Short mmCIF file of C-alpha atoms in Angstrom, two decimals:
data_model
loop_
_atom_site.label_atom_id
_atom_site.label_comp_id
_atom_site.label_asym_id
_atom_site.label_seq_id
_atom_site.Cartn_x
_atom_site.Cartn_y
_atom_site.Cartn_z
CA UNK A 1084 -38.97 -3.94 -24.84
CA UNK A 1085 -37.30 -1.45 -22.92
CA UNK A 1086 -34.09 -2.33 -21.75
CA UNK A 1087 -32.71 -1.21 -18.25
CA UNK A 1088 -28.92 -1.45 -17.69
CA UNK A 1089 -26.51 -0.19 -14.90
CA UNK A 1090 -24.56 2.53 -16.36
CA UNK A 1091 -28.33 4.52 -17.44
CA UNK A 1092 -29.48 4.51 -13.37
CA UNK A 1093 -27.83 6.52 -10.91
CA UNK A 1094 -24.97 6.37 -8.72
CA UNK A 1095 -24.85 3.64 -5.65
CA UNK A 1096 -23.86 5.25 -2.91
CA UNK A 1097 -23.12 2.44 -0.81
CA UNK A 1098 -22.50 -0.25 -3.47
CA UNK A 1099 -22.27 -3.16 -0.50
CA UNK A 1100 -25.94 -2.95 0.04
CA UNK A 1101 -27.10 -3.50 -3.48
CA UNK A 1102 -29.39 -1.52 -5.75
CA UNK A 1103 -32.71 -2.86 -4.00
CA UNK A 1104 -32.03 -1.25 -0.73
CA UNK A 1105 -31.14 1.99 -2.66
CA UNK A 1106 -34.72 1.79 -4.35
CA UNK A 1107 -36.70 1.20 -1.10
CA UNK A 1108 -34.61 4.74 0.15
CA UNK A 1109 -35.71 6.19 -2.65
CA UNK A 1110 -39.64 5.28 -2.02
CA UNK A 1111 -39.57 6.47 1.44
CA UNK A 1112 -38.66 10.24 -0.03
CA UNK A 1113 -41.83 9.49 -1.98
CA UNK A 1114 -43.89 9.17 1.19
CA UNK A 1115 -45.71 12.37 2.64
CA UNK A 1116 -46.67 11.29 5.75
CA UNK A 1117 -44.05 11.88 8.55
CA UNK A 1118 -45.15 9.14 10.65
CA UNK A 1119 -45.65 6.51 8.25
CA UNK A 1120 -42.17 7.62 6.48
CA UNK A 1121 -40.46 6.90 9.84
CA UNK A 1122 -42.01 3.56 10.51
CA UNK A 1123 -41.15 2.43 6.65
CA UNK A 1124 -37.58 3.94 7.12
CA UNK A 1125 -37.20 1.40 10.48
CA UNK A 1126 -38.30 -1.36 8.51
CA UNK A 1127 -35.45 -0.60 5.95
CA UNK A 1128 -33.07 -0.42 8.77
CA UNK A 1129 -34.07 -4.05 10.15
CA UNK A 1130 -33.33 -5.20 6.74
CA UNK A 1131 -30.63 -3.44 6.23
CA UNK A 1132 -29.41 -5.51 9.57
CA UNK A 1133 -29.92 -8.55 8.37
CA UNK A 1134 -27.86 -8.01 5.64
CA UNK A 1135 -25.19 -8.54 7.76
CA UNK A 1136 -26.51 -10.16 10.73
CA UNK A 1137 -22.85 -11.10 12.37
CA UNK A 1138 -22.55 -7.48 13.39
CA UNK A 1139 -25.95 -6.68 14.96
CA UNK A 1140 -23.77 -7.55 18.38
CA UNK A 1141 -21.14 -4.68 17.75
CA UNK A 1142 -20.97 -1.60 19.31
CA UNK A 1143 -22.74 1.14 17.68
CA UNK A 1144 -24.38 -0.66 14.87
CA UNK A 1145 -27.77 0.46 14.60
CA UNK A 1146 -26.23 4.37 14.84
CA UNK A 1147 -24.03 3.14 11.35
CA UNK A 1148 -27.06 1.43 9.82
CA UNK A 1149 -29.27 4.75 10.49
CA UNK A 1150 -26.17 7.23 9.08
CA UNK A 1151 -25.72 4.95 5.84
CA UNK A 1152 -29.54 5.04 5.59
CA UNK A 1153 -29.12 9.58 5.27
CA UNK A 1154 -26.54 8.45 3.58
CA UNK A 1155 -28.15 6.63 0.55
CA UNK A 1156 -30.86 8.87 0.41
CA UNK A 1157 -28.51 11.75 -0.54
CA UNK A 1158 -28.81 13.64 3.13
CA UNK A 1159 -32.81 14.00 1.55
CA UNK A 1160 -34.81 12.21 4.06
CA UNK A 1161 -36.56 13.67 6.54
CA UNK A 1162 -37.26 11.11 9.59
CA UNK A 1163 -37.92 10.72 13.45
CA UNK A 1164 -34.29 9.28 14.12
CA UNK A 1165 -32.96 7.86 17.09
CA UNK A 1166 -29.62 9.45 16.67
CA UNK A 1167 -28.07 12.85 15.23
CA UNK A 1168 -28.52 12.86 11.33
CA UNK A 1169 -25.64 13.45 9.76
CA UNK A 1170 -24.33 15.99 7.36
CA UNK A 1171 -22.52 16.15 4.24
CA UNK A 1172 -19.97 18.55 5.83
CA UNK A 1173 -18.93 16.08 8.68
CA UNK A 1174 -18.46 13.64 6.40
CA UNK A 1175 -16.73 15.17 3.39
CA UNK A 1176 -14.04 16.44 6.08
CA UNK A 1177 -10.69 15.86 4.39
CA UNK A 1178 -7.56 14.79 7.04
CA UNK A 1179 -5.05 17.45 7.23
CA UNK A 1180 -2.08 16.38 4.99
CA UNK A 1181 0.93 14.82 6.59
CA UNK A 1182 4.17 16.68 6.18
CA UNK A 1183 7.00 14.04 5.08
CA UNK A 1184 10.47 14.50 6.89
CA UNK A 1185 12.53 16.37 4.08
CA UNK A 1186 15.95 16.30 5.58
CA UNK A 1187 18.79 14.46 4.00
CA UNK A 1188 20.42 11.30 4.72
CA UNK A 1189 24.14 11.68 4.26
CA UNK A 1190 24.86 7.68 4.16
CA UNK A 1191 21.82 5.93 3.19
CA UNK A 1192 23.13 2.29 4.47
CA UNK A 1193 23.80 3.74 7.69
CA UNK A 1194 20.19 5.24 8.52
CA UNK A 1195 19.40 8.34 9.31
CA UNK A 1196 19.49 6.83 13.29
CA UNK A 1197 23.53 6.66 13.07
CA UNK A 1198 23.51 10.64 11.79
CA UNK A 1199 21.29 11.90 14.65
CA UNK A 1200 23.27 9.91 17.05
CA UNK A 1201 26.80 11.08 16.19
CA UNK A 1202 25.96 14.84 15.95
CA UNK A 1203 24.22 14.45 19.54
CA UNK A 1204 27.43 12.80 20.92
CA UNK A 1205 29.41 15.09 18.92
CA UNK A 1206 27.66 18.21 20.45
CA UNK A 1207 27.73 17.57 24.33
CA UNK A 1208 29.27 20.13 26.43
CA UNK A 1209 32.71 17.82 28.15
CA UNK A 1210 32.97 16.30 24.61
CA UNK A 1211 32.31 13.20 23.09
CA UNK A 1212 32.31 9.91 24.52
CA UNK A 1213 34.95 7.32 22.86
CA UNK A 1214 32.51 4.44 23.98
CA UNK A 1215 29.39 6.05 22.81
CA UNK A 1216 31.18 6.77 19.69
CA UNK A 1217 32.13 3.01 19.22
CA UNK A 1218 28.98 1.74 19.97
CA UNK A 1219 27.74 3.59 17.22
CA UNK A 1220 30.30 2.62 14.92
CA UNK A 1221 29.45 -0.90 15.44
CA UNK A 1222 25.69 0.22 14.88
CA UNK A 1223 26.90 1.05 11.62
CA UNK A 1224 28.95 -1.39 10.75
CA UNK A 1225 25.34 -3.65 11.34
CA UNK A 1226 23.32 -1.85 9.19
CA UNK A 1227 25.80 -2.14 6.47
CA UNK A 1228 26.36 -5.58 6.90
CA UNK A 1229 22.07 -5.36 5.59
CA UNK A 1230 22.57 -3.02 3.33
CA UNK A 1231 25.39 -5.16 1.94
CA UNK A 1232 25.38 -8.40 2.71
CA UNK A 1233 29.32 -7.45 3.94
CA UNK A 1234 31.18 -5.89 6.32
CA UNK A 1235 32.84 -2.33 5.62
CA UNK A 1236 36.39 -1.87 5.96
CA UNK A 1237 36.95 0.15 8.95
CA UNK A 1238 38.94 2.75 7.22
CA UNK A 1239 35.49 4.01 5.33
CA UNK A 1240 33.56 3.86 9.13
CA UNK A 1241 36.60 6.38 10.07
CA UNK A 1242 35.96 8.36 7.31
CA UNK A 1243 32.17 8.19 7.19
CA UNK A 1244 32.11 9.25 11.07
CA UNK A 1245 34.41 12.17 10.13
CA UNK A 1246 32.07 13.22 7.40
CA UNK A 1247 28.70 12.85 9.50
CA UNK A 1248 30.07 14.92 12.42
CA UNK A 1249 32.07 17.50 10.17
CA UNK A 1250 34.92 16.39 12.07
CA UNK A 1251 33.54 16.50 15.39
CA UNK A 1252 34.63 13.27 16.31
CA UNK A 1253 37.52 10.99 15.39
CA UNK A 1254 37.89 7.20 15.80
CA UNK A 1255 40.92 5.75 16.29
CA UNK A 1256 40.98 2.44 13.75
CA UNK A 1257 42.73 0.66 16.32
CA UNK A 1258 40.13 0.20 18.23
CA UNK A 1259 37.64 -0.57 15.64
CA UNK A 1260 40.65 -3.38 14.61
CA UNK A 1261 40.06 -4.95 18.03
CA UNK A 1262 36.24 -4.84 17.83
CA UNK A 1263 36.45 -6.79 14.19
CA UNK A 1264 39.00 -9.22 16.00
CA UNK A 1265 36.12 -9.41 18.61
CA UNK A 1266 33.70 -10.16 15.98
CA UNK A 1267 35.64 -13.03 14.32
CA UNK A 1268 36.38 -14.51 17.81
CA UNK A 1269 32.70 -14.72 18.80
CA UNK A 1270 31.84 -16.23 15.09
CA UNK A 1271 34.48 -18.76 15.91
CA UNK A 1272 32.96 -19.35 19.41
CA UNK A 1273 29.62 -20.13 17.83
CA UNK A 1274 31.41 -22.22 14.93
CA UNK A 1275 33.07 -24.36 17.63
CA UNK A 1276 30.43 -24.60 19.10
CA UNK A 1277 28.37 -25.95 16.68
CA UNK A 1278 30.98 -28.41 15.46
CA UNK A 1279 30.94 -29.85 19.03
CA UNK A 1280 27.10 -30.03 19.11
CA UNK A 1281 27.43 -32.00 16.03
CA UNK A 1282 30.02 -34.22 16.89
CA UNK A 1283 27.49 -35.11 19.73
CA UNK A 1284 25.14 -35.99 18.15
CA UNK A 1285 27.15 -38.43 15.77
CA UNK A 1286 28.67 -39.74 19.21
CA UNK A 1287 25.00 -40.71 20.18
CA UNK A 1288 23.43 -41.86 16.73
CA UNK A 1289 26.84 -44.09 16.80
CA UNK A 1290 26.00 -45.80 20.54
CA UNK A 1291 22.41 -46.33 19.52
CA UNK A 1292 23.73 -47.95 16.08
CA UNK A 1293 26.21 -50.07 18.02
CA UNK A 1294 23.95 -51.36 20.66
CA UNK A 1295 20.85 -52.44 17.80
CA UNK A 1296 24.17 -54.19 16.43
CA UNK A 1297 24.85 -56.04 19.35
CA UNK A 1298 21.42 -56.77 20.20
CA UNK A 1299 20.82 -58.39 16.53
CA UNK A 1300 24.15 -60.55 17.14
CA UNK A 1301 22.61 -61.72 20.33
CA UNK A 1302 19.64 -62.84 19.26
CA UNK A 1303 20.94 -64.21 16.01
CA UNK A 1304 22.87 -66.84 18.57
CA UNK A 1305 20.35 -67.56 20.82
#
């Protein structure tokens, strides 16, 4: 007995529709008849529809059910269709190749956002801004704190400012003291907070305990 596996038949080329609609392509190139070739190529596409019969509502379905029909039969047949056949060309067309950004990040745990900012603040005409330059700074000292998992000193967001703008602009560390003061006063705002939420709550689970006590008393004299 002969013996027919995969790998000695040809390529799918649309493996989603299976082997058996590749073969009934491959007996319409058999037929001569124009006519008849067309109707048996429209009765391929209907079942080629109900293959998948959740998209026959979709726009443009029977135009991707007639390309995938050229398609399987190698750009070979030669039918009455309803749309443009397609060609090989049009769809061999490669996308043009992206070109990566290639330029360097000086501080990687900064961003490359923080070194585009600083050298546009750094290069306006009047000068640089001492609030822009802070609100930076404490854009960096953020991304840091992700990078890792703690704050800088402020020293090294001098420095690192410095570097960036090639001394362009300098910080004074003062005023980055007073925004980490800032910082630990608004943690300690949402600590306290949070400690008086809680203590409310224990306030109210205590007056609901208290009253179920009373009530148990009172009907334990009655």
């Amino acid at each position: 007995m002969r013996k027919n596996y995969n790998y000695t038949r040809r390529k799918l080329f649309l493996p989603e529709y299976g082997r058996h609609i590749h073969e009934m392509i491959d007996s319409l190139l058999l037929i001569e008849n124009r006519a008849e070739r067309t109707r048996q190529a429209k009765a391929v596409i209907a079942v080629m529809g109900n293959l998948n019969p959740m998209l026959r509502d979709t726009a443009d379905f029977k135009h991707k059910l007639w390309d995938h029909l050229f398609i399987m039969s190698d750009f070979q047949l030669d039918v009455d269709s309803p749309y443009p056949q397609p060609s090989r060309q049009e769809l061999e067309l490669k996308p043009k190749k992206l070109r990566y950004p290639q330029s360097r990040i000086v501080f990687k745990h900064y961003g490359k956002y923080a070194h585009q900012m600083l050298r546009k603040i750094a290069s306006r005409p009047g000068g640089f801004s001492m609030e822009d330059a802070l609100s930076v700074a404490r854009f960096m000292r953020s991304k840091s704190y992700e990078f890792n998992n703690e704050h800088p000193n402020n020293d090294s967001i001098v420095r690192d400012v410095r570097i960036m703008t090639e001394g362009g602009i300098s910080i004074d560390s003062s005023l980055l003291h007073t925004m980490r003061h800032d910082y630990h006063r608004r943690a300690q705002q949402r600590n306290q907070k949070g400690r008086n939420n809680q203590r409310r709550n224990n306030n109210s689970n205590r007056g609901k305990f208290h009253g179920k006590q009373r009530h148990y008393h009172n009907n334990n004299r009655k």
